[in-house]
Coordinates of N, CA and C in Angstrom, one line a residue:
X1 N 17.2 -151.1 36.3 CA 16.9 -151.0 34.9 C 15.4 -150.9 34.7
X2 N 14.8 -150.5 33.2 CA 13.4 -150.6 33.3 C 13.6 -150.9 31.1
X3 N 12.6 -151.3 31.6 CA 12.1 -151.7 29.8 C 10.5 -151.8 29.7
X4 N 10.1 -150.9 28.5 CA 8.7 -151.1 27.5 C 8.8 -151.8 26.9
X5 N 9.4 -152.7 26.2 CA 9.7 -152.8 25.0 C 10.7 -154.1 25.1
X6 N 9.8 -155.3 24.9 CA 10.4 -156.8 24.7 C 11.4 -156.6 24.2
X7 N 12.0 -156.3 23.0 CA 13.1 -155.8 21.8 C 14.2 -155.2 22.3
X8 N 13.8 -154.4 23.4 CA 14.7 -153.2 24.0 C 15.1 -153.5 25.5
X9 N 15.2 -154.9 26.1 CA 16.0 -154.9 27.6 C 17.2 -154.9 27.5
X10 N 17.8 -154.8 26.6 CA 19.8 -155.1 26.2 C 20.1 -156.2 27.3
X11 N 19.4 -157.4 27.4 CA 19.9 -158.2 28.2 C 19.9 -159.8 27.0
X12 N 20.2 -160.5 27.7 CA 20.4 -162.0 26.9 C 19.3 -162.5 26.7
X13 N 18.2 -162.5 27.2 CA 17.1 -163.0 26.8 C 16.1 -161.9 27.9
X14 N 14.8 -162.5 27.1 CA 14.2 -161.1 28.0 C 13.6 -162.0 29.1
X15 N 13.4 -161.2 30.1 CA 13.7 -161.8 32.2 C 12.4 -161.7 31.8
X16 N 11.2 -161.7 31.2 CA 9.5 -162.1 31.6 C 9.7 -163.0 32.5
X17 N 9.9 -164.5 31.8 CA 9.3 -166.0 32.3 C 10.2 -165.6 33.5
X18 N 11.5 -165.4 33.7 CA 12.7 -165.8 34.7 C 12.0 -164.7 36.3
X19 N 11.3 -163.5 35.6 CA 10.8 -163.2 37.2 C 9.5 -163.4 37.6
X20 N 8.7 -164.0 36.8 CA 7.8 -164.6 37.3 C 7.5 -166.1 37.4
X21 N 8.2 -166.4 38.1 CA 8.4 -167.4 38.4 C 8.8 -168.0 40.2
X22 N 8.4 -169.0 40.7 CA 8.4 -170.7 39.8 C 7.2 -170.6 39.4
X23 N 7.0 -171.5 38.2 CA 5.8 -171.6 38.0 C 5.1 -173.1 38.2
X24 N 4.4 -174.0 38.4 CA 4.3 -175.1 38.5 C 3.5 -175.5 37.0
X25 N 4.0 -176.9 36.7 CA 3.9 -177.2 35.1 C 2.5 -177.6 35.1
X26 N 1.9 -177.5 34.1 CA 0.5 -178.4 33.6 C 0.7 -179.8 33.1
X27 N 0.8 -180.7 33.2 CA 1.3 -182.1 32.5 C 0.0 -182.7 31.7
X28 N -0.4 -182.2 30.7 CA -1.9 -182.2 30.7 C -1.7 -183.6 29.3
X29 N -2.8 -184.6 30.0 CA -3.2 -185.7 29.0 C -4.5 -185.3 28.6
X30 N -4.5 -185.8 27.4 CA -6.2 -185.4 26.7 C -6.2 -186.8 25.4
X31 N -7.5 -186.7 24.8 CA -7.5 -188.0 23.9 C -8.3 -187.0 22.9
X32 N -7.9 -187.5 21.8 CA -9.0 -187.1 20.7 C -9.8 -188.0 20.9
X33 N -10.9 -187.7 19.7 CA -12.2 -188.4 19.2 C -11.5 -189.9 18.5
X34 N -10.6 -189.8 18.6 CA -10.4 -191.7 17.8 C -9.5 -192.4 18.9
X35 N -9.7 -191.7 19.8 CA -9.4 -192.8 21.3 C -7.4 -192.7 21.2
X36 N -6.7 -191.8 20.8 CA -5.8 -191.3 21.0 C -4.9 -190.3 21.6
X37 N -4.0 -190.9 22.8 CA -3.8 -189.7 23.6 C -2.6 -188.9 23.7
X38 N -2.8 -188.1 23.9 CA -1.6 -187.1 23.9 C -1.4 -186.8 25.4
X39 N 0.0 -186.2 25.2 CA 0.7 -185.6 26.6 C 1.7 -184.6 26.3
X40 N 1.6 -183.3 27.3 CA 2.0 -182.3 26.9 C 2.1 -181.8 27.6
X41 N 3.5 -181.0 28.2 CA 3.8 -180.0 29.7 C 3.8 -178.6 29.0
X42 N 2.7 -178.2 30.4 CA 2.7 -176.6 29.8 C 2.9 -175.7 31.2
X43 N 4.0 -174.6 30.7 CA 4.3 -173.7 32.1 C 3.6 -172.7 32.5
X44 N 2.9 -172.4 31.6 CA 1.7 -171.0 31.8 C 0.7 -171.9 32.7
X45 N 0.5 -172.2 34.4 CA -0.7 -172.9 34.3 C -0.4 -172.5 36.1
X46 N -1.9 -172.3 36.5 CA -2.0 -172.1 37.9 C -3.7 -172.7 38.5
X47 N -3.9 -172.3 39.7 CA -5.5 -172.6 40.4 C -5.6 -171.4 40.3
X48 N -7.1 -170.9 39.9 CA -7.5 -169.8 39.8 C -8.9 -169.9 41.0
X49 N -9.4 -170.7 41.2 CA -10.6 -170.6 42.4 C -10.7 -171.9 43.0
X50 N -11.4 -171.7 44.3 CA -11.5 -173.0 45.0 C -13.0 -173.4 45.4
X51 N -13.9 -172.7 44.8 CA -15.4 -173.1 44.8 C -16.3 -172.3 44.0
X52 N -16.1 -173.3 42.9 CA -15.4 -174.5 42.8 C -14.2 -174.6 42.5
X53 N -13.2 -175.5 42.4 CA -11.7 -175.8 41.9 C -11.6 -175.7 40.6
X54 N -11.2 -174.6 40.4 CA -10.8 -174.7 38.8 C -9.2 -174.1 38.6
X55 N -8.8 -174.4 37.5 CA -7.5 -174.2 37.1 C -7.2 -173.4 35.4
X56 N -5.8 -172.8 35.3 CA -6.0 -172.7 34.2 C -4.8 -173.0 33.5
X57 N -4.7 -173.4 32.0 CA -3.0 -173.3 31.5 C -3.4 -172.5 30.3
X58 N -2.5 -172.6 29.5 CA -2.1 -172.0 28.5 C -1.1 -172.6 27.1
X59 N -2.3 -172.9 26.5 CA -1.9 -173.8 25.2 C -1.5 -172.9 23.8
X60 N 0.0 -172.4 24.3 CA 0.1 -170.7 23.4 C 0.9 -171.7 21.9
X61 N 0.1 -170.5 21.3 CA 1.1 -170.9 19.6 C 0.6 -172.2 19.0
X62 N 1.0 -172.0 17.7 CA 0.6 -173.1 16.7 C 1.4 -173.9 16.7
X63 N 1.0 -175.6 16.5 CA 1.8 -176.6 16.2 C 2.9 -176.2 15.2
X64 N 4.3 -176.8 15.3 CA 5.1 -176.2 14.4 C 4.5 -177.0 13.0
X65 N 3.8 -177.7 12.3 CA 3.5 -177.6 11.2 C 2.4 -177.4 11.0
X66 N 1.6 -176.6 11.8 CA 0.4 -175.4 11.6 C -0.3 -175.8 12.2
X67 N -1.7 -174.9 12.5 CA -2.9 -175.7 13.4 C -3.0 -175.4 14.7
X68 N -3.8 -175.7 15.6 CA -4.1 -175.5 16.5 C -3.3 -176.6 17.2
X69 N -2.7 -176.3 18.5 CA -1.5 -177.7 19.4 C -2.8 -178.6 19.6
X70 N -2.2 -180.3 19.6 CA -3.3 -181.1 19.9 C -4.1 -181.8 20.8
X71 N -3.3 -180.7 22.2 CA -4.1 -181.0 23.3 C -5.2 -179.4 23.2
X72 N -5.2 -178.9 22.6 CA -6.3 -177.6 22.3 C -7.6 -178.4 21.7
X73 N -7.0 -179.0 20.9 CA -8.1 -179.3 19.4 C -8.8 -180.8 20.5
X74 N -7.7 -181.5 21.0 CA -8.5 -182.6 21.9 C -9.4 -182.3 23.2
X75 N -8.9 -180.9 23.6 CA -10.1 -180.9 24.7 C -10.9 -180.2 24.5
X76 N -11.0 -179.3 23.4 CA -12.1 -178.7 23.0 C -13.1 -179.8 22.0
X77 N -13.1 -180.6 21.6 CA -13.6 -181.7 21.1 C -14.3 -182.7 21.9
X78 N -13.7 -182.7 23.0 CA -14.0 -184.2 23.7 C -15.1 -183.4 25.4
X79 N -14.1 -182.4 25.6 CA -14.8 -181.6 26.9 C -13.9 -182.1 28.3
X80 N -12.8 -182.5 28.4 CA -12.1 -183.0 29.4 C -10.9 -183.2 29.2
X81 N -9.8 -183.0 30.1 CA -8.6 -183.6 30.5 C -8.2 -183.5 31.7
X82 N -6.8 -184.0 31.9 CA -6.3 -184.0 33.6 C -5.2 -183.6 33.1
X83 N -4.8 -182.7 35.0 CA -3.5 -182.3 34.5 C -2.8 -182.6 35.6
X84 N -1.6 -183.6 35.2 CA -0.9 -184.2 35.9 C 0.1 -183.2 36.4
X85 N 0.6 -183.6 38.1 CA 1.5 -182.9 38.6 C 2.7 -183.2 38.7
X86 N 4.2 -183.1 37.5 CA 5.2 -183.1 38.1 C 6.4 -183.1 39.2
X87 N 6.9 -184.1 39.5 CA 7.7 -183.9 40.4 C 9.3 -183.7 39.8
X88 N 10.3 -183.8 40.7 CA 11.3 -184.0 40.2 C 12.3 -185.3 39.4
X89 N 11.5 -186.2 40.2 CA 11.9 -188.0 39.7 C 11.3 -188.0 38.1
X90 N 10.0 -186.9 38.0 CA 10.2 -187.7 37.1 C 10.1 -186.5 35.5
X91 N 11.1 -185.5 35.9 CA 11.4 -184.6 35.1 C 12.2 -184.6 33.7
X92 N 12.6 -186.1 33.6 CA 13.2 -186.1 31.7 C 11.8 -186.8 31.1
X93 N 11.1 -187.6 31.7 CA 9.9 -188.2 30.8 C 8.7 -187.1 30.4
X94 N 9.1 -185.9 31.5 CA 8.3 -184.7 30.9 C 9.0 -184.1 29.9
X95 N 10.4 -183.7 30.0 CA 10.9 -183.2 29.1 C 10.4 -183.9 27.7
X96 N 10.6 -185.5 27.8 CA 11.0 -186.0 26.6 C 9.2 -186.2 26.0
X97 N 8.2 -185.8 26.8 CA 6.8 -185.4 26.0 C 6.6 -184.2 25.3
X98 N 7.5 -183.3 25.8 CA 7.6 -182.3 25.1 C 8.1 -182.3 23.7
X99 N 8.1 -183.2 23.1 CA 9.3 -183.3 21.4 C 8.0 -183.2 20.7
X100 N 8.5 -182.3 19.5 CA 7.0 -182.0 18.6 C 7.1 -183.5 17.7
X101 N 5.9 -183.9 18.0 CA 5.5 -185.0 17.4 C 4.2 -184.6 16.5
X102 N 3.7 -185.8 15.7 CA 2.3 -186.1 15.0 C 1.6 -186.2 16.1
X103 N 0.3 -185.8 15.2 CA -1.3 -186.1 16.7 C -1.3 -187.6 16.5
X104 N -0.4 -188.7 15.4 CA -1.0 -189.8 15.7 C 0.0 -190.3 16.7
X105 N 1.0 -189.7 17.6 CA 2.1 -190.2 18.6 C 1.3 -190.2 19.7
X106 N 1.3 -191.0 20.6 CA 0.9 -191.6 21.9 C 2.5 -191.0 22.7
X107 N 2.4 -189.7 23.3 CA 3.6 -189.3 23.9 C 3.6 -190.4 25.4
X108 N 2.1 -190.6 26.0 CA 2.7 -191.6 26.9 C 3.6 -193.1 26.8
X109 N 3.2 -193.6 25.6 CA 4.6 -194.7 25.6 C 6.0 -193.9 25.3
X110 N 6.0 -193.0 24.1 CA 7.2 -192.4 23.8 C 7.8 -191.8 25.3
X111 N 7.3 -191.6 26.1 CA 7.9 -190.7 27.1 C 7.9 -192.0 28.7
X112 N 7.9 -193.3 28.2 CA 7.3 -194.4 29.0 C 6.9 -194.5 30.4
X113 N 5.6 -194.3 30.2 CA 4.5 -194.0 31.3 C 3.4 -194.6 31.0
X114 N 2.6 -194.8 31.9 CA 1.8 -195.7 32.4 C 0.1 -195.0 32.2
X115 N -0.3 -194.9 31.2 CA -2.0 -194.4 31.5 C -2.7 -195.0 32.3
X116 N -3.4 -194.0 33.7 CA -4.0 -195.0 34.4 C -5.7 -194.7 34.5
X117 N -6.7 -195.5 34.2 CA -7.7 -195.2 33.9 C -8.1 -194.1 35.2
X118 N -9.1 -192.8 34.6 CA -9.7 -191.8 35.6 C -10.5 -192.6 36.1
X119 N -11.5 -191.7 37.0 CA -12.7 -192.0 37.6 C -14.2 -191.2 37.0
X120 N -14.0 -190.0 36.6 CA -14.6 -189.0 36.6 C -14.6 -188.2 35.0
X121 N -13.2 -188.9 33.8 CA -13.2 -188.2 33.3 C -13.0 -189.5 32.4
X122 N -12.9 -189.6 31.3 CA -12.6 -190.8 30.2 C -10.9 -190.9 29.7
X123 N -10.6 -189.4 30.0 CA -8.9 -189.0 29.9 C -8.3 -189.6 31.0
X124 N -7.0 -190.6 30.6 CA -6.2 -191.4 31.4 C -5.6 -189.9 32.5
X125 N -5.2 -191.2 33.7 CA -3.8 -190.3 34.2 C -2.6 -190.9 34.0
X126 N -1.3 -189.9 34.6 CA -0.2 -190.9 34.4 C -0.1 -191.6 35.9
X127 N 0.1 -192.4 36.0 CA 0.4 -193.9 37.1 C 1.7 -193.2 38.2
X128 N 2.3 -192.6 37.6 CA 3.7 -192.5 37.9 C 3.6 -191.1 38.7
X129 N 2.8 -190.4 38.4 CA 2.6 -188.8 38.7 C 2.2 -188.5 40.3
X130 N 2.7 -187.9 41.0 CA 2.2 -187.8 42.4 C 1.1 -187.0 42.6
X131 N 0.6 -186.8 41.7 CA -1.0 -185.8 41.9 C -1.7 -185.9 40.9
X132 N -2.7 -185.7 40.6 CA -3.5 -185.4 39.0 C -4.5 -184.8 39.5
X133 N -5.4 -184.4 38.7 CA -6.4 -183.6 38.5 C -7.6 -183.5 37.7
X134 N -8.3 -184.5 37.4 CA -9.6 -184.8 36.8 C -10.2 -183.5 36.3
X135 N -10.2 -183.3 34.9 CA -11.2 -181.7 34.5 C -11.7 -181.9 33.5
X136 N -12.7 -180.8 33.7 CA -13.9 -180.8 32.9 C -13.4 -179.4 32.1
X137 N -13.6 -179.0 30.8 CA -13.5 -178.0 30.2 C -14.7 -176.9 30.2
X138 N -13.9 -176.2 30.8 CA -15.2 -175.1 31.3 C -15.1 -173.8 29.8
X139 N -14.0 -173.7 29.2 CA -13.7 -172.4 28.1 C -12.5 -172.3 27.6
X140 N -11.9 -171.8 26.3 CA -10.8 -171.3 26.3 C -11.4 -169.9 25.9
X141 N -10.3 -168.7 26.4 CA -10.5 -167.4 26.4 C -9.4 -166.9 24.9
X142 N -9.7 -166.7 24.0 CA -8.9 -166.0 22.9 C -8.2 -164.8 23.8
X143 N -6.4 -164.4 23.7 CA -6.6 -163.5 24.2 C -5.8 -163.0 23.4
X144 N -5.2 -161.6 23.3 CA -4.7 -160.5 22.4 C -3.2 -161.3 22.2
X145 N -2.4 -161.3 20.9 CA -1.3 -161.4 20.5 C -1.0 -160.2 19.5
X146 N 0.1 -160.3 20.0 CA 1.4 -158.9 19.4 C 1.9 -159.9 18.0
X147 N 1.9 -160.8 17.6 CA 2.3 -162.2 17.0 C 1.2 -162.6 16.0
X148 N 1.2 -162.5 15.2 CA 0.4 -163.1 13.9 C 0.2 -164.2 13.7
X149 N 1.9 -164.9 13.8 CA 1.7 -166.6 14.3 C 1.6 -167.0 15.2
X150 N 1.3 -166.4 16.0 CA 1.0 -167.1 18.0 C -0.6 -166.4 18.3
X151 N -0.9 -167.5 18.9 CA -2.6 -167.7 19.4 C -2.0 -167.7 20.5
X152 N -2.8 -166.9 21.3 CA -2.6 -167.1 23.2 C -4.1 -167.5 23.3
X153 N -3.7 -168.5 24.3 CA -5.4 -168.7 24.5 C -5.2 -169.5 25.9
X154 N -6.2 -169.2 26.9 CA -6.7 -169.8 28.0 C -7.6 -170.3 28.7
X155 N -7.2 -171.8 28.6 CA -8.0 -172.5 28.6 C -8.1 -172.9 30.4
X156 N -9.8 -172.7 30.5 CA -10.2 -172.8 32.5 C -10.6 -174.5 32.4
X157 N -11.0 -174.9 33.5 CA -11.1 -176.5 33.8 C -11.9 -176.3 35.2
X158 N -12.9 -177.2 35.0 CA -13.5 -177.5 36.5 C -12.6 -178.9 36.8
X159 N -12.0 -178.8 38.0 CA -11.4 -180.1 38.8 C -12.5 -180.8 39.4
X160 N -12.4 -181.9 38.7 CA -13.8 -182.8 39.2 C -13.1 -184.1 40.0
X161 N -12.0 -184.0 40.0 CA -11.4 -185.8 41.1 C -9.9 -185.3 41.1
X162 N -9.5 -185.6 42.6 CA -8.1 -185.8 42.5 C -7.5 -186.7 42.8
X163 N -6.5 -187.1 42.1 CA -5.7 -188.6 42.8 C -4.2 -187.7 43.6
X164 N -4.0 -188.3 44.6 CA -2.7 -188.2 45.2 C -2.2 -189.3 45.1
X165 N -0.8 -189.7 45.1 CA 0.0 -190.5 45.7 C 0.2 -190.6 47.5
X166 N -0.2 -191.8 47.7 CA -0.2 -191.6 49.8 C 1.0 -191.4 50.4
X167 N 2.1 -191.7 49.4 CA 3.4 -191.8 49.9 C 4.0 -189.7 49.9
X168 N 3.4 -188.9 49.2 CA 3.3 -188.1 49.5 C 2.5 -187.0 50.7
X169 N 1.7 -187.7 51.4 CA 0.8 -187.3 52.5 C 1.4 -187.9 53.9
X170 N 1.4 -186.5 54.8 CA 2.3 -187.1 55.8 C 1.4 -186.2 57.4
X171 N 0.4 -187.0 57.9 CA 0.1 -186.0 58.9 C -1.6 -185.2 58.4
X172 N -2.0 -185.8 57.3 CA -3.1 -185.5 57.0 C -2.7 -184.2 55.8
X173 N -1.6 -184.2 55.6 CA -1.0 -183.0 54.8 C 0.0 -183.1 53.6
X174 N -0.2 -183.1 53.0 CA 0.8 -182.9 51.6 C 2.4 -182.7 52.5
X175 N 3.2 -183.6 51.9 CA 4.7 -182.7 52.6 C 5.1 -182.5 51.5
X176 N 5.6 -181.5 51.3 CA 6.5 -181.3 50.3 C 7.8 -181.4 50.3
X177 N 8.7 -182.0 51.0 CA 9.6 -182.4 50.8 C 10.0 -183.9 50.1
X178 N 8.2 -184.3 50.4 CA 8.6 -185.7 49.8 C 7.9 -186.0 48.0
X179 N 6.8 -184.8 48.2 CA 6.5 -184.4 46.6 C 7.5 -183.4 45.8
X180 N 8.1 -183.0 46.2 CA 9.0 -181.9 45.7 C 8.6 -181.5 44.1
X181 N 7.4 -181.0 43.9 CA 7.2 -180.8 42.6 C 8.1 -179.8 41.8
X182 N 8.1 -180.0 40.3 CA 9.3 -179.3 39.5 C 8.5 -177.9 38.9
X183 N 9.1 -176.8 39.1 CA 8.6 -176.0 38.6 C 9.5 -175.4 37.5
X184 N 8.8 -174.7 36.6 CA 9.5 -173.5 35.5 C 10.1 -172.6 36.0
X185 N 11.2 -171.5 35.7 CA 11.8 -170.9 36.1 C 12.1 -170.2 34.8
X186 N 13.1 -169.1 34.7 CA 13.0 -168.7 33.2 C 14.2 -169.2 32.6
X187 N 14.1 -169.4 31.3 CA 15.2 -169.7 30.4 C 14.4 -171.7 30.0
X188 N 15.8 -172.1 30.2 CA 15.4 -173.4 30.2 C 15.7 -174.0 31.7
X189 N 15.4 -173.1 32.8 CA 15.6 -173.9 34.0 C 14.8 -174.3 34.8
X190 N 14.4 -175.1 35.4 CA 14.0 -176.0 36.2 C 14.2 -175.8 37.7
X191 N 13.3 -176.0 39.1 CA 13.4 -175.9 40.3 C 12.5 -176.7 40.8
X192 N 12.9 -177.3 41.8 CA 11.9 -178.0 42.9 C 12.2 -176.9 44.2
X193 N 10.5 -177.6 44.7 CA 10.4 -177.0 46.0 C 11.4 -177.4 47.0
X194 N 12.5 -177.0 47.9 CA 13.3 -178.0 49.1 C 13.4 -176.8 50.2
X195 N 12.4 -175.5 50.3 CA 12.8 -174.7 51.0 C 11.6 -174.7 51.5
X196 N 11.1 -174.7 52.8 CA 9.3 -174.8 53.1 C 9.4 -174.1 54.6
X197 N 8.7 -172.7 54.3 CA 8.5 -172.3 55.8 C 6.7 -171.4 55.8
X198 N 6.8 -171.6 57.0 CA 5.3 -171.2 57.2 C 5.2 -169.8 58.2
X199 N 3.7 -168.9 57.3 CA 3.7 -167.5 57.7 C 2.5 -166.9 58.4
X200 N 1.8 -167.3 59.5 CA 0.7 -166.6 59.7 C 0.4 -165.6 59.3
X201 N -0.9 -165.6 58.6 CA -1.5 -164.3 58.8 C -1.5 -163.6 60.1
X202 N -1.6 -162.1 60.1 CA -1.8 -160.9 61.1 C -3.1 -161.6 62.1
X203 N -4.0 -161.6 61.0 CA -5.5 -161.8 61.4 C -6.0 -163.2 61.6

């Protein structure tokens, strides 16, 4: 099959997200200016360079009762967040950050989790999370929408500290069978990593 035209795949939902994918989630904590923090999983989010380490997500669309979402409005204000890395254990307390709340909700107790002070950033991590990622806000990039009511915007991060969990390192190496982080898939589905094989390059 081929399709131009979002409108026009004659399928059940349109396969974007579902073939590009897995995607690995953003779990991004941020605080406003009155020392209030939010948490919020976002699936648009990847490493874009490694010197230095930066990353990017995607804070798409307006709060549903208008406005800019309020991990946008918190890190463009403050100049920092972390983005915590999902695993599978702990995949409903991400879901359940995901519920559109007020900016005055603290999704880490609603979602009960543990802020654990950074090193490098003033933005908590979560305690519970097998990875995080200390950032500094380097831009958000406005980028073209088809959508009147949807702002796409991308937002880069300099990674300034990482925490691992040790119980995930095995051999001087990340194992991933024991991080099994949760990725996006399309629709409303969910994957972990449990399939790991390795490919030399030619060269």
């Amino acid at each position: 099959m081929f399709y131009d035209d979002p409108k026009k795949h004659n399928l059940k939902h349109n396969p974007f997200k579902a073939l590009v994918s897995p995607r690995p989630i953003a779990w991004v904590s941020s605080m406003s200016t009155d020392g209030v923090l939010n948490l919020a999983p976002f699936s648009f989010f990847n490493a874009v360079s490694e010197r230095p380490q930066m990353i990017f997500f995607a804070p798409n669309g307006p709060r549903p009762t208008g406005g800019e979402k309020d991990t946008l409005v918190n890190i463009e204000q403050t100049g920092e967040f972390v983005v915590n890395l999902c695993n599978y254990d702990l995949r409903d307390a991400m879901n359940q950050s995901s519920a559109h709340v007020g900016p005055e909700v603290d999704e880490f107790a609603l979602a009960g989790l543990t802020p654990e002070p950074s090193i490098n950033v003033k933005v908590p991590y979560i305690k519970e999370a097998p990875a995080a990622l200390e950032c500094k806000f380097l831009m958000n990039i406005t980028l073209p929408t088809n959508n009147s009511k949807t702002k796409n915007n991308m937002v880069i991060g300099e990674v300034v500290g990482i925490h691992i969990d040790d119980n995930i390192i095995d051999g001087g190496m990340i194992d991933m069978a024991k991080y099994r982080p949760l990725a996006r898939l399309g629709y409303m589905d969910y994957g972990t990593t449990d399939n790991v094989f390795e490919i030399l390059r030619p060269d």
